[in-house]
Coordinates of C-alpha atoms in Angstrom, one line a residue:
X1 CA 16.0 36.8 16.0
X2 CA 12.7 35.1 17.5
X3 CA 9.7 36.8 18.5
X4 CA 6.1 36.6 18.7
X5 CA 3.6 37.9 16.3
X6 CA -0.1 37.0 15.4
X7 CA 0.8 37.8 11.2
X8 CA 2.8 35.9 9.3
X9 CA 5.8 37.1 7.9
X10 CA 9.0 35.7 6.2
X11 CA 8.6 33.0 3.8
X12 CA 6.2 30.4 3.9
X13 CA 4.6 31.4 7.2
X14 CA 1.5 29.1 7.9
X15 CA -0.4 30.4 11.2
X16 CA -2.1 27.2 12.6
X17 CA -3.3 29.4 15.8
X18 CA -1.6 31.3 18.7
X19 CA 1.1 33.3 17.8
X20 CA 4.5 32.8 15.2
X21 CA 8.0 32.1 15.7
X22 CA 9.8 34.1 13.2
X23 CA 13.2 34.2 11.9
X24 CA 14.9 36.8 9.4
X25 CA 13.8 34.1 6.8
X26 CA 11.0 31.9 8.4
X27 CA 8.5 32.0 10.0
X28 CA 6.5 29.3 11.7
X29 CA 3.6 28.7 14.0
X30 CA 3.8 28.1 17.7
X31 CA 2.2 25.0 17.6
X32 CA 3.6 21.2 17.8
X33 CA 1.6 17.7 17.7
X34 CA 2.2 16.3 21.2
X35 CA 1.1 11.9 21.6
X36 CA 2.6 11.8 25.6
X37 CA 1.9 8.2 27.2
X38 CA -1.1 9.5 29.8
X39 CA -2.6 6.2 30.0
X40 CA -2.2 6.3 34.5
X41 CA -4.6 5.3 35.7
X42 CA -6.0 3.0 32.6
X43 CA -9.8 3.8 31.7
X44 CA -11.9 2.0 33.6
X45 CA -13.8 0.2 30.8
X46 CA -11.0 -2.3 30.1
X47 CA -12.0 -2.9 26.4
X48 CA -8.3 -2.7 24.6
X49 CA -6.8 -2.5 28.2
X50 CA -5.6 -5.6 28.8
X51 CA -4.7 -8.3 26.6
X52 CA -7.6 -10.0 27.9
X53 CA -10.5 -7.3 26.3
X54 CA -8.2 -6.3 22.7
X55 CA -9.5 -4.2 20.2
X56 CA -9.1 -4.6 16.9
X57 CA -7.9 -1.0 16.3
X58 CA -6.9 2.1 18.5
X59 CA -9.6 3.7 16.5
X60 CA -11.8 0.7 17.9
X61 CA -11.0 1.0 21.1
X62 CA -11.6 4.8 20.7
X63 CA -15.0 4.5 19.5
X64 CA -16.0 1.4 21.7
X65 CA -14.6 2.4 25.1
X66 CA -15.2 5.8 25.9
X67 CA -13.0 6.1 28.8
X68 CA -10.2 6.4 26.5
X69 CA -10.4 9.1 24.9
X70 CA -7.7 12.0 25.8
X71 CA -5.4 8.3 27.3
X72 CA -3.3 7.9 24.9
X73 CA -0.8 5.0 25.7
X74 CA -0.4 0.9 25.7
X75 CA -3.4 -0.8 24.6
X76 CA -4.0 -4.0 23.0
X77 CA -5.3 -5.1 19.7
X78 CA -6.0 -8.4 17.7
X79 CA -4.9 -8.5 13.9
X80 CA -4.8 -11.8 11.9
X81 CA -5.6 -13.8 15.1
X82 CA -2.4 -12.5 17.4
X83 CA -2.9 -10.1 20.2
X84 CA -0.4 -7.3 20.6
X85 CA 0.7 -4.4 22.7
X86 CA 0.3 -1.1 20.3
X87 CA 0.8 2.7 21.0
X88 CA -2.5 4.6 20.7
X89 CA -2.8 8.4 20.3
X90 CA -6.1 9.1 21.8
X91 CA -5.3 12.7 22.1
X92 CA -4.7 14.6 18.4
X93 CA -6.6 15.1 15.9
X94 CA -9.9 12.9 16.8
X95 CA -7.8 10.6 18.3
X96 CA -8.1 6.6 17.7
X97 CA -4.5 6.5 15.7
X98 CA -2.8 3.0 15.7
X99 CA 1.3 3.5 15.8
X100 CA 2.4 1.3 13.4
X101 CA 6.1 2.1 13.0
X102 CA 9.1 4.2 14.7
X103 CA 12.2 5.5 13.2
X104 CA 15.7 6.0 15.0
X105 CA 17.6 8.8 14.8
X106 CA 20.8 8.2 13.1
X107 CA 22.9 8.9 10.5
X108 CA 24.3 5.0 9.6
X109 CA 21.4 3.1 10.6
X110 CA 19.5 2.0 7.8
X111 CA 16.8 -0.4 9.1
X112 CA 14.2 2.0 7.3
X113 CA 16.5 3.1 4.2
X114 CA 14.7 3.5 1.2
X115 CA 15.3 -0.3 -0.5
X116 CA 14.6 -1.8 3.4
X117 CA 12.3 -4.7 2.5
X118 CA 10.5 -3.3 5.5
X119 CA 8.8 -0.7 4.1
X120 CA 6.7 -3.4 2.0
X121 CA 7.2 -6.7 3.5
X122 CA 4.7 -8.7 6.2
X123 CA 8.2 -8.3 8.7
X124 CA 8.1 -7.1 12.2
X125 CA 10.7 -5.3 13.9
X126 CA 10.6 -4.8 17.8
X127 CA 7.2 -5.5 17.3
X128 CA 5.8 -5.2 21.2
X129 CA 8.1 -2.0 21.8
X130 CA 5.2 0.5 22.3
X131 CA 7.5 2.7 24.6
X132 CA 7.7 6.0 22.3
X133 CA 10.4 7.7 24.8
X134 CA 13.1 4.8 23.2
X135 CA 15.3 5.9 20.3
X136 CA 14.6 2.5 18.5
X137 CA 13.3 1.3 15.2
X138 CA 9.7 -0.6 15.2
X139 CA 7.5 -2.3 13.3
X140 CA 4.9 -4.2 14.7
X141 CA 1.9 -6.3 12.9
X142 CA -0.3 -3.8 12.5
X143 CA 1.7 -2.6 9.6
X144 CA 0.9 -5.2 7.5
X145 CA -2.8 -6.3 8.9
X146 CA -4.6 -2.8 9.8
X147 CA -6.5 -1.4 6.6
X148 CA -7.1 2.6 6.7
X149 CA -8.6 5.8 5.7
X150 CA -5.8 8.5 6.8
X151 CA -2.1 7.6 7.5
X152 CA -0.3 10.5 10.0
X153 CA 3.8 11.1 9.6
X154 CA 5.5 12.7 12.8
X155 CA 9.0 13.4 13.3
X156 CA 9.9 14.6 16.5
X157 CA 11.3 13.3 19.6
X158 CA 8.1 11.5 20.8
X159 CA 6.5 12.7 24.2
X160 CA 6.9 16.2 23.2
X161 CA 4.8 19.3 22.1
X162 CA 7.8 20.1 19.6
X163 CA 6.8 17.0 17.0
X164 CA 5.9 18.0 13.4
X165 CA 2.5 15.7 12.1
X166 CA 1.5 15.8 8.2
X167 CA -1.7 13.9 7.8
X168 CA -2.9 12.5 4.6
X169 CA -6.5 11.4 3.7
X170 CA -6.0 7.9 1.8
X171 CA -7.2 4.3 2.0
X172 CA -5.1 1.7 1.5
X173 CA -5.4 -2.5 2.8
X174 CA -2.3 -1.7 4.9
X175 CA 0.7 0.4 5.2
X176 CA 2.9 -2.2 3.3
X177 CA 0.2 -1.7 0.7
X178 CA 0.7 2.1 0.8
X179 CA 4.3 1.9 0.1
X180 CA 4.2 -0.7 -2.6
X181 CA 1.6 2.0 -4.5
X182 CA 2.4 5.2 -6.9
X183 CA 3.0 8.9 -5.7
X184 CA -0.1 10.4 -3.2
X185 CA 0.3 14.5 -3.0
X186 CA -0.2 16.1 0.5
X187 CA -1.5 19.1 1.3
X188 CA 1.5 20.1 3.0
X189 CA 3.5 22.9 1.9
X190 CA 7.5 23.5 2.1
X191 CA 6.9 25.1 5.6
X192 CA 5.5 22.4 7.3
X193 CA 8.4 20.3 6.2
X194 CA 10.7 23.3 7.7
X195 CA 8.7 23.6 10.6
X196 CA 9.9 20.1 11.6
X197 CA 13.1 20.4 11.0
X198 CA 13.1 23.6 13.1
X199 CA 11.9 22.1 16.2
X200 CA 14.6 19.7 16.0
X201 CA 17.7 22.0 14.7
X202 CA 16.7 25.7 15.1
X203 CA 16.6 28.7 12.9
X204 CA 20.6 28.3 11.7
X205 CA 20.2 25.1 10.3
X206 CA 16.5 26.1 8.9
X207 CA 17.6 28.8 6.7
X208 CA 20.3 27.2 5.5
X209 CA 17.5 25.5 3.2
X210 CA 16.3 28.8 1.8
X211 CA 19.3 28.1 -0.7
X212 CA 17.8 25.5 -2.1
X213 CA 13.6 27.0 -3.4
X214 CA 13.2 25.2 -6.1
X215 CA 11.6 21.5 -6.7
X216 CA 9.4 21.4 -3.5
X217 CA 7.7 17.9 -5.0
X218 CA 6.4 16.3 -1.8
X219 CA 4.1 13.6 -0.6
X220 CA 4.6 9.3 -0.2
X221 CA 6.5 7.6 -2.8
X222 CA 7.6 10.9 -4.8
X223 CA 10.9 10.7 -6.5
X224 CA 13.1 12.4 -9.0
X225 CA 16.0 11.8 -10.9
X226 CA 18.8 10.9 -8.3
X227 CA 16.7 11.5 -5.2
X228 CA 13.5 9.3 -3.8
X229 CA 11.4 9.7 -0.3
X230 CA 8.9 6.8 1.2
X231 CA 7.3 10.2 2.4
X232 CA 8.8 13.6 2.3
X233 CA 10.0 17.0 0.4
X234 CA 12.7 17.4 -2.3
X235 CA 14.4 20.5 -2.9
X236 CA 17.1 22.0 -5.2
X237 CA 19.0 24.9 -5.4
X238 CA 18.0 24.8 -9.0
X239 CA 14.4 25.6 -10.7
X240 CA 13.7 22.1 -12.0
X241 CA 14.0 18.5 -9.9
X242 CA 16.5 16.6 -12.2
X243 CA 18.9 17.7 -10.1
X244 CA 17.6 17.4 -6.1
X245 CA 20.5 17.6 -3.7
X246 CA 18.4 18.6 -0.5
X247 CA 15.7 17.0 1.1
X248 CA 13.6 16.0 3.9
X249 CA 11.4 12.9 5.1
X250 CA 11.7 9.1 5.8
X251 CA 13.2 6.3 4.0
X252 CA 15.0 8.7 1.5
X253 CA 17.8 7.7 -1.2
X254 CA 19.8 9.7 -3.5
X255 CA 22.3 8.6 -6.5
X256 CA 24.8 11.2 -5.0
X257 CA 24.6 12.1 -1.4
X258 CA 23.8 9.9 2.1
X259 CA 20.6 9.9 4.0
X260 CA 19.6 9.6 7.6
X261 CA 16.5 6.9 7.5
X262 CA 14.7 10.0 8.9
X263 CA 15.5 13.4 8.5
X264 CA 17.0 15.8 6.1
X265 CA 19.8 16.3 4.0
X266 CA 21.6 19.3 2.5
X267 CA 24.6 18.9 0.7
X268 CA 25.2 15.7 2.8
X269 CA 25.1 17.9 6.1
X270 CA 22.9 15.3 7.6
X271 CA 20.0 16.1 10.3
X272 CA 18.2 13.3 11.8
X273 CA 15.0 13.6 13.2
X274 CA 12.7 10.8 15.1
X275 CA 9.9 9.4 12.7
X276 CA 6.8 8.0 13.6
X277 CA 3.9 6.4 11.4
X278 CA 0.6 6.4 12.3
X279 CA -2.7 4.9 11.1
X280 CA -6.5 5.1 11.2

């Protein structure tokens, strides 16, 4: 059952504040990543407002105008001379992140598959859609163009407190360049991949994973044997990773099972999940 309790308990509880939601095998914390479109009224410094005034980065804009910070929302940035609509989050952690791409939920679409040239390629893809409430695959220019320092991973549903963020501290000259590169660990443990897939799915389809403990290699670009993630979490049911048959993340492939483009897979029971990519 679910209840409330200020101690962890279960397996791979991780208390991020306030209190836990347990489960007879999990537990999690009570706490989701939430990036609502607040921007109404716009600040009224109009510095990344209006196409007019762009920035050259949500962070930009953050640190230049002010007004806004906690307005997260449409703003506009310039990036290899073009000026474009982007999503900001001004609102977690520090604020000043630069959407960069979106994931569908789906279990045939395979715009972000592993081997989509989009993951490394200068390509947009519904480029000016900056509305996170629609279901839809993006990639817009800042992808290619925006250089950074931290790159933040949310799956979720979008405008909601039930989203699951994993930051990572790591430059790179863009996020093509990212994903062209070798493996970077995360600090994230197996919860926090669970945790996401619990916000989504629910304590049923949750412990259905604790059959598979083993493996547990995460982080962008890992792979095994028969199973590689763009970012994510491989497990097995086995104690080594030669022979992964669960997992969660974006832009995942395996020799032997399918693969929502984000989401997780066990046994080829397929759970799709929102994804989001973030940079700053």
């Amino acid at each position: 059952g679910m209840g409330c309790s200020t101690s962890a308990a279960g397996a791979g509880g991780v208390q991020s504040g306030g209190c836990y939601i347990t489960s007879s095998t999990y537990t999690f914390p009570m706490q989701g990543y939430v990036f609502v479109s607040s921007l109404s009224p716009p600040p009224t410094n109009t510095y990344g407002v209006t196409a007019a005034s762009p920035g050259t980065s949500c962070l930009d804009i953050y640190n230049t105008n002010t007004n806004s910070r906690g307005f997260s929302g449409t703003y506009f940035i310039t990036r290899s001379s073009t000026t474009f609509p982007v999503f900001c989050d001004m609102q977690v952690a520090g604020g000043g992140w630069t959407l960069v791409a979106m994931q569908a939920s789906s279990t045939t679409d395979n715009t972000w598959g592993y081997d989509s040239a989009l993951w490394t390629n200068a390509a947009t893809f519904n480029p000016s859609l900056t509305d996170i409430s629609q279901p839809s695959n993006m990639k817009n220019l800042a992808y290619s163009t925006l250089p950074l320092t931290n790159v933040r991973f949310v799956f979720g549903v979008g405008s909601s407190s039930n989203n699951q963020g994993f930051t990572i501290a790591t430059s790179a000259s863009s996020t093509s360049a990212l994903f062209s590169g070798s493996l970077i660990l995360s600090s994230a443990v197996r919860a926090d991949f669970l945790n996401a897939l619990w916000w989504s799915y629910g304590p049923a389809v949750v412990n259905t994973f604790s059959g598979e403990p083993y493996c547990n290699s995460q982080g962008i670009m890992v792979s095994s044997t028969i199973a590689s993630c763009r970012f994510g979490l491989l497990m097995n049911d086995q104690n080594d990773c030669g022979s992964v048959d669960a997992w969660f993340g974006m832009g995942c492939k395996s020799t032997s099972y399918t693969m929502p483009q984000s989401g997780a897979n066990y046994f080829n029971n397929l759970y799709p999940i929102r994804g989001f990519i973030f940079v700053r």
